[in-house]
Short mmCIF file of N, CA and C in Angstrom, two decimals:
data_model
loop_
_atom_site.label_atom_id
_atom_site.label_comp_id
_atom_site.label_asym_id
_atom_site.label_seq_id
_atom_site.Cartn_x
_atom_site.Cartn_y
_atom_site.Cartn_z
N UNK A 851 18.73 -11.28 -9.74
CA UNK A 851 19.16 -12.41 -8.46
C UNK A 851 18.76 -13.71 -9.12
N UNK A 852 17.25 -13.78 -9.46
CA UNK A 852 16.62 -14.92 -9.37
C UNK A 852 16.64 -15.40 -11.18
N UNK A 853 17.05 -14.94 -11.74
CA UNK A 853 16.88 -14.81 -13.52
C UNK A 853 16.54 -16.05 -13.27
N UNK A 854 16.40 -17.20 -13.34
CA UNK A 854 15.68 -18.52 -13.83
C UNK A 854 14.28 -18.82 -13.36
N UNK A 855 14.01 -17.71 -12.63
CA UNK A 855 12.71 -18.29 -11.50
C UNK A 855 11.58 -17.17 -12.80
N UNK A 856 10.23 -18.04 -12.88
CA UNK A 856 8.86 -16.84 -13.96
C UNK A 856 8.97 -15.82 -13.10
N UNK A 857 9.05 -14.71 -14.14
CA UNK A 857 8.30 -13.47 -13.45
C UNK A 857 7.51 -13.39 -12.56
N UNK A 858 6.28 -14.06 -12.15
CA UNK A 858 5.14 -14.05 -11.30
C UNK A 858 6.33 -14.19 -10.07
N UNK A 859 7.46 -15.09 -9.49
CA UNK A 859 7.92 -15.74 -8.66
C UNK A 859 8.70 -14.47 -8.23
N UNK A 860 9.28 -14.21 -9.48
CA UNK A 860 10.45 -12.85 -9.26
C UNK A 860 9.68 -11.48 -8.44
N UNK A 861 8.43 -11.28 -8.78
CA UNK A 861 7.62 -10.03 -8.25
C UNK A 861 7.45 -10.42 -6.55
N UNK A 862 6.79 -11.91 -7.03
CA UNK A 862 6.84 -12.26 -5.15
C UNK A 862 7.77 -12.33 -4.42
N UNK A 863 8.37 -12.83 -5.16
CA UNK A 863 10.03 -12.87 -3.69
C UNK A 863 10.22 -10.32 -3.78
N UNK A 864 10.22 -10.23 -4.38
CA UNK A 864 10.52 -8.86 -4.55
C UNK A 864 9.59 -8.18 -3.15
N UNK A 865 8.30 -8.20 -3.49
CA UNK A 865 7.23 -8.02 -2.48
C UNK A 865 7.58 -8.23 -1.10
N UNK A 866 8.23 -10.19 -0.88
CA UNK A 866 8.31 -10.44 -0.04
C UNK A 866 9.14 -9.75 0.79
N UNK A 867 10.14 -9.48 0.12
CA UNK A 867 11.98 -8.73 0.71
C UNK A 867 11.26 -7.47 1.12
N UNK A 868 10.42 -6.66 0.21
CA UNK A 868 9.66 -5.26 1.14
C UNK A 868 9.31 -5.66 2.14
N UNK A 869 8.44 -6.21 2.37
CA UNK A 869 7.60 -6.75 3.59
C UNK A 869 8.14 -7.07 5.21
N UNK A 870 9.11 -8.08 4.76
CA UNK A 870 9.69 -8.06 5.32
C UNK A 870 10.82 -7.24 6.30
N UNK A 871 11.03 -6.46 5.57
CA UNK A 871 11.86 -5.06 5.83
C UNK A 871 11.40 -4.20 6.64
N UNK A 872 9.16 -3.81 6.12
CA UNK A 872 8.73 -3.06 6.94
C UNK A 872 9.11 -4.08 7.74
N UNK A 873 8.12 -5.27 7.92
CA UNK A 873 8.35 -5.56 9.78
C UNK A 873 9.36 -5.43 10.89
N UNK A 874 10.00 -5.63 9.58
CA UNK A 874 11.52 -5.21 11.28
C UNK A 874 11.03 -3.84 11.50
N UNK A 875 11.57 -3.36 10.21
CA UNK A 875 10.96 -1.66 10.90
C UNK A 875 10.41 -0.89 12.07
N UNK A 876 8.68 -2.13 11.66
CA UNK A 876 7.90 -2.04 12.39
C UNK A 876 8.01 -2.50 13.69
N UNK A 877 8.91 -3.09 13.99
CA UNK A 877 9.53 -4.39 15.25
C UNK A 877 10.27 -3.37 15.50
N UNK A 878 10.98 -3.21 15.32
CA UNK A 878 13.14 -2.26 16.22
C UNK A 878 12.09 -0.74 16.42
N UNK A 879 11.23 0.24 15.73
CA UNK A 879 10.93 1.47 16.01
C UNK A 879 9.22 1.02 17.13
N UNK A 880 8.33 0.40 16.42
CA UNK A 880 6.92 1.01 16.94
C UNK A 880 7.30 -0.59 18.68
N UNK A 881 6.92 -1.82 18.29
CA UNK A 881 7.38 -3.02 18.89
C UNK A 881 8.33 -2.42 20.08
N UNK A 882 9.98 -2.72 19.64
CA UNK A 882 10.88 -3.17 20.61
C UNK A 882 10.53 -1.56 21.99
N UNK A 883 9.99 -1.13 21.23
CA UNK A 883 10.56 -0.03 22.76
C UNK A 883 8.78 -0.22 23.45
N UNK A 884 7.96 -0.88 23.59
CA UNK A 884 6.55 -0.79 24.14
C UNK A 884 6.35 0.38 24.55
N UNK A 885 5.63 0.75 26.13
CA UNK A 885 5.24 2.03 25.94
C UNK A 885 6.37 2.79 26.71
N UNK A 886 7.55 2.96 26.36
CA UNK A 886 8.47 3.73 26.59
C UNK A 886 8.65 5.33 25.74
N UNK A 887 7.73 4.70 25.02
CA UNK A 887 8.02 6.60 24.34
C UNK A 887 6.47 7.25 23.57
N UNK A 888 6.16 7.78 23.51
CA UNK A 888 5.05 9.10 22.87
C UNK A 888 4.74 7.29 21.54
N UNK A 889 3.57 6.45 21.45
CA UNK A 889 2.84 6.16 20.08
C UNK A 889 3.02 7.05 18.93
N UNK A 890 2.73 8.14 19.53
CA UNK A 890 2.74 9.11 17.94
C UNK A 890 3.27 9.70 17.20
N UNK A 891 4.76 9.67 18.35
CA UNK A 891 6.08 9.65 17.65
C UNK A 891 6.96 9.07 17.02
N UNK A 892 6.42 6.95 17.78
CA UNK A 892 6.91 6.09 16.79
C UNK A 892 6.60 6.00 15.79
N UNK A 893 4.83 5.92 15.68
CA UNK A 893 4.42 6.14 14.51
C UNK A 893 4.71 7.27 12.96
N UNK A 894 5.73 8.02 13.89
CA UNK A 894 5.86 9.10 12.59
C UNK A 894 7.28 9.39 12.43
N UNK A 895 8.71 8.33 13.06
CA UNK A 895 9.38 7.57 12.63
C UNK A 895 9.13 6.49 12.06
N UNK A 896 8.48 5.72 12.18
CA UNK A 896 8.30 4.55 11.11
C UNK A 896 7.49 4.52 10.17
N UNK A 897 6.28 5.88 10.17
CA UNK A 897 6.03 6.09 8.46
C UNK A 897 6.42 7.58 7.81
N UNK A 898 6.82 8.53 8.96
CA UNK A 898 7.17 8.97 7.70
C UNK A 898 6.84 10.72 8.22
N UNK A 899 5.25 10.38 8.53
CA UNK A 899 4.56 11.36 8.88
C UNK A 899 3.27 11.02 9.88
N UNK A 900 2.26 11.89 10.07
CA UNK A 900 1.53 12.26 10.89
C UNK A 900 0.45 11.15 11.20
N UNK A 901 -0.03 10.42 11.96
CA UNK A 901 -0.98 9.40 11.85
C UNK A 901 -2.19 10.07 11.46
N UNK A 902 -2.82 10.20 10.67
CA UNK A 902 -4.16 9.72 10.45
C UNK A 902 -5.68 9.22 10.73
N UNK A 903 -6.20 9.37 11.01
CA UNK A 903 -7.65 8.32 11.83
C UNK A 903 -8.69 8.30 10.20
N UNK A 904 -7.91 9.07 9.40
CA UNK A 904 -9.32 9.21 7.89
C UNK A 904 -8.93 7.79 6.92
N UNK A 905 -8.04 7.23 6.97
CA UNK A 905 -7.47 6.40 6.08
C UNK A 905 -8.15 5.07 6.35
N UNK A 906 -8.65 4.99 8.03
CA UNK A 906 -9.26 3.64 8.27
C UNK A 906 -10.46 4.02 8.93
N UNK A 907 -11.16 5.35 8.31
CA UNK A 907 -13.26 5.51 8.24
C UNK A 907 -13.05 5.13 7.10
N UNK A 908 -12.13 5.49 5.97
CA UNK A 908 -12.23 5.61 4.83
C UNK A 908 -12.44 3.86 4.21
N UNK A 909 -11.30 3.44 4.98
CA UNK A 909 -12.11 1.59 4.35
C UNK A 909 -12.99 1.14 4.97
N UNK A 910 -13.86 1.52 6.47
CA UNK A 910 -14.51 0.91 7.21
C UNK A 910 -16.27 1.71 6.32
N UNK A 911 -15.86 3.07 5.00
CA UNK A 911 -16.88 3.28 4.11
C UNK A 911 -17.60 4.30 5.09
N UNK A 912 -17.11 4.76 5.52
CA UNK A 912 -17.26 6.03 6.42
C UNK A 912 -16.72 7.67 5.65
N UNK A 913 -17.43 8.36 5.17
CA UNK A 913 -17.41 9.91 4.71
C UNK A 913 -15.99 10.08 5.46
N UNK A 914 -15.64 11.01 5.04
CA UNK A 914 -13.94 11.69 5.37
C UNK A 914 -13.87 13.12 5.24
N UNK A 915 -14.71 13.75 3.92
CA UNK A 915 -13.84 14.71 3.72
C UNK A 915 -12.53 15.78 3.33
N UNK A 916 -11.84 14.03 3.67
CA UNK A 916 -10.56 14.40 3.15
C UNK A 916 -10.38 14.25 1.73
N UNK A 917 -9.56 15.67 0.86
CA UNK A 917 -9.33 16.14 -0.49
C UNK A 917 -8.85 14.49 -1.03
N UNK A 918 -9.72 14.79 -2.07
CA UNK A 918 -9.32 13.38 -2.96
C UNK A 918 -8.86 11.81 -2.42
N UNK A 919 -9.96 11.45 -1.24
CA UNK A 919 -10.05 10.70 -1.18
C UNK A 919 -11.50 9.98 0.48
N UNK A 920 -12.09 11.07 -0.05
CA UNK A 920 -13.81 10.98 0.88
C UNK A 920 -14.70 10.53 -0.24
N UNK A 921 -14.96 10.51 0.82
CA UNK A 921 -16.52 9.33 -0.07
C UNK A 921 -17.77 10.44 0.04
#
């Protein structure tokens, strides 16, 4: 598509395209509905899995006890 651009710029462009698609999905599935639907169900539709607080705890430095991800 952009063969004349340096490889780093091409990677950045692909990353931005993926980010734009993710943002559009979040807007259409999560934000546009407001509180008219169950938030956990909206998250499942957007991410394809159940919400899990362990990721947030890990990022904040708390032990989670999760297999492979606990500290």
